[in-house]
Structures are given as structure tokens and as C-alpha cells.
PDB file of C-alpha atoms in Angstrom:
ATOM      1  CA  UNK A 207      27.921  -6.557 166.099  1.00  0.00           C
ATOM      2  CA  UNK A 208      24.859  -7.563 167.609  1.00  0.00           C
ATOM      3  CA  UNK A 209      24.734 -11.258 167.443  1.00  0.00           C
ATOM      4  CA  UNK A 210      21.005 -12.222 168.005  1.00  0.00           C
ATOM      5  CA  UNK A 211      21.075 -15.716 166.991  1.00  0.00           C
ATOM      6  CA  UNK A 212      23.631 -16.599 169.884  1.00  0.00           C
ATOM      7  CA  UNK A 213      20.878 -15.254 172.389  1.00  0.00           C
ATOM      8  CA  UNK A 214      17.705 -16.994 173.707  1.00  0.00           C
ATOM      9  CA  UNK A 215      15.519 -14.783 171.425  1.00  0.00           C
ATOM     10  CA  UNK A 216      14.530 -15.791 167.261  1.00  0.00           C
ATOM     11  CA  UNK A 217      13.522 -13.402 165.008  1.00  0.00           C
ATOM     12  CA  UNK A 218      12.090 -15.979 162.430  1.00  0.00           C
ATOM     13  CA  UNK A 219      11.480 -19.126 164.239  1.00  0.00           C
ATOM     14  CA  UNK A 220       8.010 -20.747 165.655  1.00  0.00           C
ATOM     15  CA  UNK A 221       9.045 -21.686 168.880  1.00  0.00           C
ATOM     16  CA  UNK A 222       5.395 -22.971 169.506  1.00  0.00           C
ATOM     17  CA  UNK A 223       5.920 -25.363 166.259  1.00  0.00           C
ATOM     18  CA  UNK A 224       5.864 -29.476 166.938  1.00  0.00           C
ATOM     19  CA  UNK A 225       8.970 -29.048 164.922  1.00  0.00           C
ATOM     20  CA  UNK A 226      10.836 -27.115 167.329  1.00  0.00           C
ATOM     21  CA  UNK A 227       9.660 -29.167 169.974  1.00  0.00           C
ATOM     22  CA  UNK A 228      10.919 -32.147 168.392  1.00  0.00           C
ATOM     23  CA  UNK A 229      14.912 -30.074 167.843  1.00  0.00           C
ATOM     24  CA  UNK A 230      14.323 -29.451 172.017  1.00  0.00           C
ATOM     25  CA  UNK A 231      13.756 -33.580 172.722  1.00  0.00           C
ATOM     26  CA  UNK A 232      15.955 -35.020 170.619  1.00  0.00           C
ATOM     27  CA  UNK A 233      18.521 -32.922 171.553  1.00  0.00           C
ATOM     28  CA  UNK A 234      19.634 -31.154 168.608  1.00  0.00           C
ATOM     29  CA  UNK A 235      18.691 -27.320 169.906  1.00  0.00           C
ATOM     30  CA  UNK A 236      21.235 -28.125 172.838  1.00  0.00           C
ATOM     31  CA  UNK A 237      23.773 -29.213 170.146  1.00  0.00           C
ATOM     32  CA  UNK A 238      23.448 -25.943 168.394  1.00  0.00           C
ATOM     33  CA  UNK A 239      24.215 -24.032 171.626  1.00  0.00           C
ATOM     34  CA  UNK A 240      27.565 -25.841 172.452  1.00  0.00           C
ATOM     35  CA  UNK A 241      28.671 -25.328 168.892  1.00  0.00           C
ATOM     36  CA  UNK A 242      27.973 -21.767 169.526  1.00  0.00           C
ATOM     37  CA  UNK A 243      29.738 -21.593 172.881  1.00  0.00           C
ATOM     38  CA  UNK A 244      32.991 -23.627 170.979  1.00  0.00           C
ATOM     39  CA  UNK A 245      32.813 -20.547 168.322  1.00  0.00           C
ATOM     40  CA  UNK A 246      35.989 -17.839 168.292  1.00  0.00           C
ATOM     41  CA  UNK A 247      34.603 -14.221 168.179  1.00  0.00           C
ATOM     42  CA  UNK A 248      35.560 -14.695 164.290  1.00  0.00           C
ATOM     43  CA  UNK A 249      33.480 -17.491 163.723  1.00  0.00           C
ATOM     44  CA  UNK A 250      30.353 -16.343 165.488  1.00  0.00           C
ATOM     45  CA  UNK A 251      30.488 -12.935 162.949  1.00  0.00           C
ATOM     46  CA  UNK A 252      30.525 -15.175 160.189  1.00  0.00           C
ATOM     47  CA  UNK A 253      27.964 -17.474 161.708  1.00  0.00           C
ATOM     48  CA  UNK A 254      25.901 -14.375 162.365  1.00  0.00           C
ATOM     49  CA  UNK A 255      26.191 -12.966 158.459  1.00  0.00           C
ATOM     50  CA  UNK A 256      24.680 -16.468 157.719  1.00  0.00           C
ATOM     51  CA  UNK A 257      21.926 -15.800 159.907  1.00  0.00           C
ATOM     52  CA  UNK A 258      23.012 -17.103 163.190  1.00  0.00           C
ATOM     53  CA  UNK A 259      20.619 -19.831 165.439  1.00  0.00           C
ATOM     54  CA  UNK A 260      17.803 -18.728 163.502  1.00  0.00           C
ATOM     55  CA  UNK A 261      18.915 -19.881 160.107  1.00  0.00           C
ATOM     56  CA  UNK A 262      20.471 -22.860 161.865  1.00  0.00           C
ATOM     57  CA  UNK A 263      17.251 -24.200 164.002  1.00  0.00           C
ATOM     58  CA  UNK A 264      14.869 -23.426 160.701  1.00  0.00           C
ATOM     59  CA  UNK A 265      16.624 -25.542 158.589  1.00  0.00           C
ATOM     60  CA  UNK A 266      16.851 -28.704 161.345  1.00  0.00           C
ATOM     61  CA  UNK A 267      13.379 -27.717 161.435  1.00  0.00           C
ATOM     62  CA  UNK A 268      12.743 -28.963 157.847  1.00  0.00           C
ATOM     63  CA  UNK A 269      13.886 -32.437 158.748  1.00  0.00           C
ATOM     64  CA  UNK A 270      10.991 -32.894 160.599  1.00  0.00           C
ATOM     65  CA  UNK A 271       7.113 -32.722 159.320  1.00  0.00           C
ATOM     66  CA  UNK A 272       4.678 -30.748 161.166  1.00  0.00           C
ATOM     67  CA  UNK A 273       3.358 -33.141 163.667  1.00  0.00           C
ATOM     68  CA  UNK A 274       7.237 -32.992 164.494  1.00  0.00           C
ATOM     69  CA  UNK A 275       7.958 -36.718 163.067  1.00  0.00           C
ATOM     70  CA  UNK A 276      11.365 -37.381 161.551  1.00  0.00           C
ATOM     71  CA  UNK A 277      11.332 -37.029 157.937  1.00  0.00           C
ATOM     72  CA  UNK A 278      13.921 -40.076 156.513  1.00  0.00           C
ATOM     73  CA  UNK A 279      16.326 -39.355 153.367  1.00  0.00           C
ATOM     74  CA  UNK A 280      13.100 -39.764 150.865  1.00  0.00           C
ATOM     75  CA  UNK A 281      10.795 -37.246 153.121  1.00  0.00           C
ATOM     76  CA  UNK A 282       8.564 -39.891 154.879  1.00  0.00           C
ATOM     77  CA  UNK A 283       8.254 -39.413 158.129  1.00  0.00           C
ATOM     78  CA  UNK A 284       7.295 -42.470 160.550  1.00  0.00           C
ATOM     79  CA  UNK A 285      10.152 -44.242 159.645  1.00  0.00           C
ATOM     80  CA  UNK A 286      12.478 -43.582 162.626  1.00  0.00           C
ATOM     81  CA  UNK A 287      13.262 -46.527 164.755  1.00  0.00           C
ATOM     82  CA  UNK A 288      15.236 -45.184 167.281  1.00  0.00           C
ATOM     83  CA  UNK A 289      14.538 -46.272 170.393  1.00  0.00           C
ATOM     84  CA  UNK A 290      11.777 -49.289 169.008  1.00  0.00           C
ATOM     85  CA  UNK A 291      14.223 -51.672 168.798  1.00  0.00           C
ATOM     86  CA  UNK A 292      12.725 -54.735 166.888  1.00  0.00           C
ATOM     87  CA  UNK A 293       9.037 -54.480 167.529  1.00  0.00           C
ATOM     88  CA  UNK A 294       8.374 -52.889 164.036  1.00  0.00           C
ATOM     89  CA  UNK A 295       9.586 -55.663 162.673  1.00  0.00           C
ATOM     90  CA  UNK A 296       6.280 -57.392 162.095  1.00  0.00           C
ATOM     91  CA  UNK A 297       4.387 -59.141 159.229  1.00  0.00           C
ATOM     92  CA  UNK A 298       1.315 -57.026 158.266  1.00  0.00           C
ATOM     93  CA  UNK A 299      -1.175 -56.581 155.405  1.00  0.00           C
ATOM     94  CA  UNK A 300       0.648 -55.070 152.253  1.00  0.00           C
ATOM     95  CA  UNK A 301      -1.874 -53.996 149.276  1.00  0.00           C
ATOM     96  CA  UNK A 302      -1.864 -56.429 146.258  1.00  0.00           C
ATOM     97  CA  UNK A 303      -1.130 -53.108 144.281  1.00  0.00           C
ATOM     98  CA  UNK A 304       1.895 -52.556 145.979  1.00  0.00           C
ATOM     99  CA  UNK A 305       3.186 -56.359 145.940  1.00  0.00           C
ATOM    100  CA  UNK A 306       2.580 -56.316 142.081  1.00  0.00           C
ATOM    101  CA  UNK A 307       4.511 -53.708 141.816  1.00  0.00           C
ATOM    102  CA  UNK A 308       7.672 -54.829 143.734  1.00  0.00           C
ATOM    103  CA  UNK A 309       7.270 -58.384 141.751  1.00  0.00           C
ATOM    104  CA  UNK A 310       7.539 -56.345 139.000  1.00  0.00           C
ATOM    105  CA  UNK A 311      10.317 -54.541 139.426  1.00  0.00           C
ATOM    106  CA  UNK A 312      12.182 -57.150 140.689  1.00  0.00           C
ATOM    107  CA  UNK A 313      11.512 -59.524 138.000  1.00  0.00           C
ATOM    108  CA  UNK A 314      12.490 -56.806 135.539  1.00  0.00           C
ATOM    109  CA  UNK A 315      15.945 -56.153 137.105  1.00  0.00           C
ATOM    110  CA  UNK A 316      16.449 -59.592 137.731  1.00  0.00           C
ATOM    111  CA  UNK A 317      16.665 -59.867 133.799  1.00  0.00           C
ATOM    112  CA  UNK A 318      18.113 -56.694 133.032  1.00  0.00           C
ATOM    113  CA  UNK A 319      21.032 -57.512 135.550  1.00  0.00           C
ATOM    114  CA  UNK A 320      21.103 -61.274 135.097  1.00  0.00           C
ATOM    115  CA  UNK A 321      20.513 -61.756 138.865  1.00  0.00           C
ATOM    116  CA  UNK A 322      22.832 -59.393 140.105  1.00  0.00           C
ATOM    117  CA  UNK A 323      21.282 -56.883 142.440  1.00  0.00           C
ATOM    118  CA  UNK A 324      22.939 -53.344 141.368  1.00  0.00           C
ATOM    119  CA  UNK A 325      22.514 -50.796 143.763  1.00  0.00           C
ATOM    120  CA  UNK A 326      23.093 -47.931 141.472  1.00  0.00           C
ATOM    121  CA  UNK A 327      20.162 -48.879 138.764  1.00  0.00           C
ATOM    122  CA  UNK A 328      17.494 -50.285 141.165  1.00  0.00           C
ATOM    123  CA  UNK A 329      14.182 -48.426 141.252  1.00  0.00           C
ATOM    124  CA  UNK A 330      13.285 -50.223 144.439  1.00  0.00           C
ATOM    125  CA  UNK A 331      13.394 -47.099 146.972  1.00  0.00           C
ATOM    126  CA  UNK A 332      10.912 -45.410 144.645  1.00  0.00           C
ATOM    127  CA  UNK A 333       8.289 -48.212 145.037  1.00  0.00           C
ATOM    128  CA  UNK A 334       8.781 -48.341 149.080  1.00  0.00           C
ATOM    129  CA  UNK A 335       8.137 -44.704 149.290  1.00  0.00           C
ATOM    130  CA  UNK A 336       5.220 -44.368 147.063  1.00  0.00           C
ATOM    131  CA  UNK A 337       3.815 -47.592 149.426  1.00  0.00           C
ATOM    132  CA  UNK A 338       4.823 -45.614 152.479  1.00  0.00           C
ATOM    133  CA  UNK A 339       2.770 -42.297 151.686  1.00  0.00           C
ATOM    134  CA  UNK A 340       0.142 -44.189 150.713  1.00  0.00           C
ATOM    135  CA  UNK A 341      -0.427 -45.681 154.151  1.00  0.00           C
ATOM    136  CA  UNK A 342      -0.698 -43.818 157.247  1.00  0.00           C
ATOM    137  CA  UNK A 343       2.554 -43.064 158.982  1.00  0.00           C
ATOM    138  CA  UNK A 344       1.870 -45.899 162.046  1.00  0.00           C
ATOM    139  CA  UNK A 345       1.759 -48.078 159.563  1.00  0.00           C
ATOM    140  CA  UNK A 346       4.627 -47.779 157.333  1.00  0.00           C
ATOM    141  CA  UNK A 347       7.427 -48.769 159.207  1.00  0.00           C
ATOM    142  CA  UNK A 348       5.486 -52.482 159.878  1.00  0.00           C
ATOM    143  CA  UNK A 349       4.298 -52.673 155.844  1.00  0.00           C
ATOM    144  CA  UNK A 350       7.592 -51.771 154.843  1.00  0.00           C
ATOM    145  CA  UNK A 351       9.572 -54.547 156.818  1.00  0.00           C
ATOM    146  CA  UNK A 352       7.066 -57.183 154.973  1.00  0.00           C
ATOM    147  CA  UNK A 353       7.317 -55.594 151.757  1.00  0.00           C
ATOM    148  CA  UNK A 354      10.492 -56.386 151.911  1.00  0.00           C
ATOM    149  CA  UNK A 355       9.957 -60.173 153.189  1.00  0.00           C
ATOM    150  CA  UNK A 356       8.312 -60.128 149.424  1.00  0.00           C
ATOM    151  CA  UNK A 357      11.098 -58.395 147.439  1.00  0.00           C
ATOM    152  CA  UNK A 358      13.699 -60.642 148.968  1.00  0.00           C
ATOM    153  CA  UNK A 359      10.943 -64.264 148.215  1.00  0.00           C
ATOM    154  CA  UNK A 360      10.337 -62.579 144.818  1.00  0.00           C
ATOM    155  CA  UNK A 361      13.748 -62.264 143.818  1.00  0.00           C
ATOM    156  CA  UNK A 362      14.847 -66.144 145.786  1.00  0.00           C
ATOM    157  CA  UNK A 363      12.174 -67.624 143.640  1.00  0.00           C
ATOM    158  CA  UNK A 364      13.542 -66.377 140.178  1.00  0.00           C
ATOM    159  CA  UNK A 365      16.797 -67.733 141.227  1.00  0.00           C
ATOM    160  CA  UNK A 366      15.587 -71.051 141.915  1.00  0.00           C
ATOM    161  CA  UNK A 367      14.018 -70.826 138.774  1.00  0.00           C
ATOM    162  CA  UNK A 368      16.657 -70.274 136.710  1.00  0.00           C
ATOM    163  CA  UNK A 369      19.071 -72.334 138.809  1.00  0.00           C
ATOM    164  CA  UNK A 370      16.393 -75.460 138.277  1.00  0.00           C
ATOM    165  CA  UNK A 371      16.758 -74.824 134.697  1.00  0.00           C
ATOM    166  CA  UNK A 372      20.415 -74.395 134.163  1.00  0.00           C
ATOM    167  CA  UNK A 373      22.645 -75.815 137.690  1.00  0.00           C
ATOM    168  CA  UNK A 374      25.440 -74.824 136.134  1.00  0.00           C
ATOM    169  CA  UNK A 375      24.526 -70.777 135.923  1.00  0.00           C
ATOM    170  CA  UNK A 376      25.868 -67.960 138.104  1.00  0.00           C
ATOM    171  CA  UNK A 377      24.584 -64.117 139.134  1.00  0.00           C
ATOM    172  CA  UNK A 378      25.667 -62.435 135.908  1.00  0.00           C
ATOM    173  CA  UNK A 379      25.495 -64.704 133.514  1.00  0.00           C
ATOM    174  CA  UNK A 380      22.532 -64.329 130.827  1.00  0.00           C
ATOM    175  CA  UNK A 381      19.718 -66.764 131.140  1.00  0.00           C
ATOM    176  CA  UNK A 382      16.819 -67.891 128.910  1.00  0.00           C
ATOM    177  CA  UNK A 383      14.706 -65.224 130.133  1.00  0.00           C
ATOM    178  CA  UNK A 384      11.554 -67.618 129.171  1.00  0.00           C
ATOM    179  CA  UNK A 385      12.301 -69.657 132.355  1.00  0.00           C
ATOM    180  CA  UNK A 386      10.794 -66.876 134.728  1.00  0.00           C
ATOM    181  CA  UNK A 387       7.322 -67.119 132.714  1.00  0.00           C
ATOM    182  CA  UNK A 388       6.132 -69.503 135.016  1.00  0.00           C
ATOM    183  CA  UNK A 389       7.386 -67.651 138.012  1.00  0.00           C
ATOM    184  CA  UNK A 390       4.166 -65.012 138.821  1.00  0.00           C
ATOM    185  CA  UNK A 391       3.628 -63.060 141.888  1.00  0.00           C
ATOM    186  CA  UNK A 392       0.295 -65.324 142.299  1.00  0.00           C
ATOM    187  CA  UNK A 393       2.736 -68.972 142.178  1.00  0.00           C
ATOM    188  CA  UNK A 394       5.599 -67.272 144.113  1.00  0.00           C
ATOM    189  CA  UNK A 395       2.970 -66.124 147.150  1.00  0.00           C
ATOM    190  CA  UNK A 396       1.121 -69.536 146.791  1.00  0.00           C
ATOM    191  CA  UNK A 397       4.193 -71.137 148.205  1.00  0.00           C
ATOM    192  CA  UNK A 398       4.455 -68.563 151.206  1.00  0.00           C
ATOM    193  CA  UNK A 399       4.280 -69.029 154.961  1.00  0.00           C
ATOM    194  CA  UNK A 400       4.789 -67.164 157.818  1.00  0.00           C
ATOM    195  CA  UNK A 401       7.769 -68.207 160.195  1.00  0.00           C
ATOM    196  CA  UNK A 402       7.539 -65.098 162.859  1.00  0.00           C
ATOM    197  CA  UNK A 403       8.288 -61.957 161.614  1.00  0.00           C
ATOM    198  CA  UNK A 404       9.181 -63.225 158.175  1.00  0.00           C
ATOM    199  CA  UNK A 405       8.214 -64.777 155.602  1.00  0.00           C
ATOM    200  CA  UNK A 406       9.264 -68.439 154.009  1.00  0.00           C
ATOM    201  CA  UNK A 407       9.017 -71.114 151.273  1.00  0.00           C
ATOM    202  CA  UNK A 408       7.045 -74.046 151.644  1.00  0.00           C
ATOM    203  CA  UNK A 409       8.170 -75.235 148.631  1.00  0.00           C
ATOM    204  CA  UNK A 410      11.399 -75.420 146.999  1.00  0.00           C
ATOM    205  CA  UNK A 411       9.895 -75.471 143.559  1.00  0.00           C
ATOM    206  CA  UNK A 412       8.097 -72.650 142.032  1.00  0.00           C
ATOM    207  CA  UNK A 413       9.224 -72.936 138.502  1.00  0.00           C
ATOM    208  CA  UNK A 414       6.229 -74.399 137.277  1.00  0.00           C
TER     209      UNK A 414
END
């Protein structure tokens, strides 16, 4: 059998693509080869049926968008930090539309799970990728770290609230949901500083 795919030539790959380029400096094309060289003359007919390298290096391909950016688990690329370290970790302008939204969704699961963040119902990853595409890809690592800096003040404010109200109360316990009526995105942001790359409370109190 003529096993093409374990060759240097492709039959249905751009080799001129940015996304094989990207497979070729990452590494990933030479991890393809050594798998193929570990193969028993058994396995490389199967691997072959399956449509050998070719069907192997197109589908890495997809992971990647066509200016050859890592696409994450959601499909946004620009949100690879390998090899940045820290330095995207940086406070930077975040729309009000997008800020409303995450002090919305937090305050809503905040009540639906009396204060207990559940990992399985939260609709939070949907709101940091619709903010991600809607800002260039330079951009989105930077907005999404401070997005976050707001999620996480959002959600220690309602607590406060609610722990002002009622000492005695735990994650998971119901609440008078009326105590978070005071607690806006507007008095929540009002009480905001920055302390490097995050963001703080000036104020302890922002139940009223």
C-alpha cells in the first residue's frame, strides 16, 4: 500500500497557509512525524485508511484561525498566553455594555444560587466570549483579565451586602433578595480603585 501521508508530500493540505506555519513553530507537525515513525506496519495501514498526515495536519489546522492564531476551547483566537507570562495581565478599558452585562449575570446567579458559584449553571463563559469577538484580538486577552477584576468586585459586593444585612448567613442559604436592590453596577464601580493590575474596594460598604 502506498502510504502517502507518511511521506513529505500532501495531497489536500495548504502548505503555504499561516495555519500550517503555525503546526511547523509550535511544534506540532514534528510531533506528527515521530508518532508516525513509533507506528507498526499495522498501524500505519490503518492510519493510512483514515487518511494518513493529511487528515491528521488538516484537522490541527482547524485549531488555529487563518492569520495562524490559536483558537481557545470557545474559538477565539488571541487568547494564548504561552510564553507572555504575566504582562497581559493589565487593567484596560472594558465597554459599559459589556460590564452591564457581567453585573447582570452575576447578580442573577448570585440569587438563583444563594451565593454559591456553580460551575455547571453559570452563563459567564458566554458573556467573555461575546466581549472577546467584539474587540480586536490584541485586545482581548488584557479586557478579559479586567472583566474579570469586575465579575469577581460584582459578586464581593453582593456578599457584603447580604452579609451586612444578615451576619449570621452563609453561601447557600436563601436571602431576602430585596437587600441587593441597592447594590447597582453604577454604586458597586463608584467604590472602585485601581491597586496594579487589579482592581479594589475603597469602601467596605456598598449596600446603600
Amino acid at each position: 500500500m502506498n502510504i502517502s501521508g507518511l511521506g513529505n508530500a500532501y495531497s489536500g493540505v495548504n502548505t503555504n497557509s499561516k495555519q500550517y506555519k503555525a503546526l511547523e513553530e509550535k511544534g506540532w507537525l514534528e510531533g506528527v512525524i515521530q508518532n508516525e515513525a513509533m507506528m507498526s506496519p499495522e498501524e500505519k495501514m490503518i492510519y493510512e485508511i483514515f487518511g494518513g498526515r493529511d487528515t491528521i495536519v488538516n484537522n490541527l489546522m482547524k485549531q488555529f484561525d487563518s492569520d495562524g492564531d490559536l483558537l481557545n476551547a470557545n474559538g477565539v483566537a488571541g487568547m494564548d498566553v504561552t510564553g507572555k507570562g504575566t504582562s497581559w495581565q493589565k487593567l484596560t478599558n472594558v465597554s459599559e455594555e459589556y460590564r452591564q452585562k457581567m453585573f447582570d449575570n452575576v447578580k442573577k446567579e448570585f440569587i438563583q444560587e444563594n451565593g454559591v458559584s456553580n460551575g455547571d449553571t453559570t452563563k459567564r463563559s458566554d458573556i467573555f466570549k461575546d466581549y472577546q469577538l467584539s474587540v480586536n484580538k490584541d485586545k482581548r486577552l488584557s479586557g478579559t483579565w479586567t472583566l474579570e477584576q469586575y465579575e469577581g468586585q460584582y459578586r464581593s459586593a453582593m456578599y457584603a451586602a447580604v452579609k451586612a444585612a444578615n451576619p449570621n448567613w452563609k453561601p447557600g442559604q436563601k436571602f431576602d433578595t430585596s437587600i441587593l436592590d441597592n447594590v447597582t453596577k453604577e454604586s458597586v464601580e463608584a467604590t472602585l480603585v485601581k491597586n496594579g493590575n487589579r482592581l479594589v474596594r475603597n469602601s467596605i460598604d456598598v449596600s446603600v
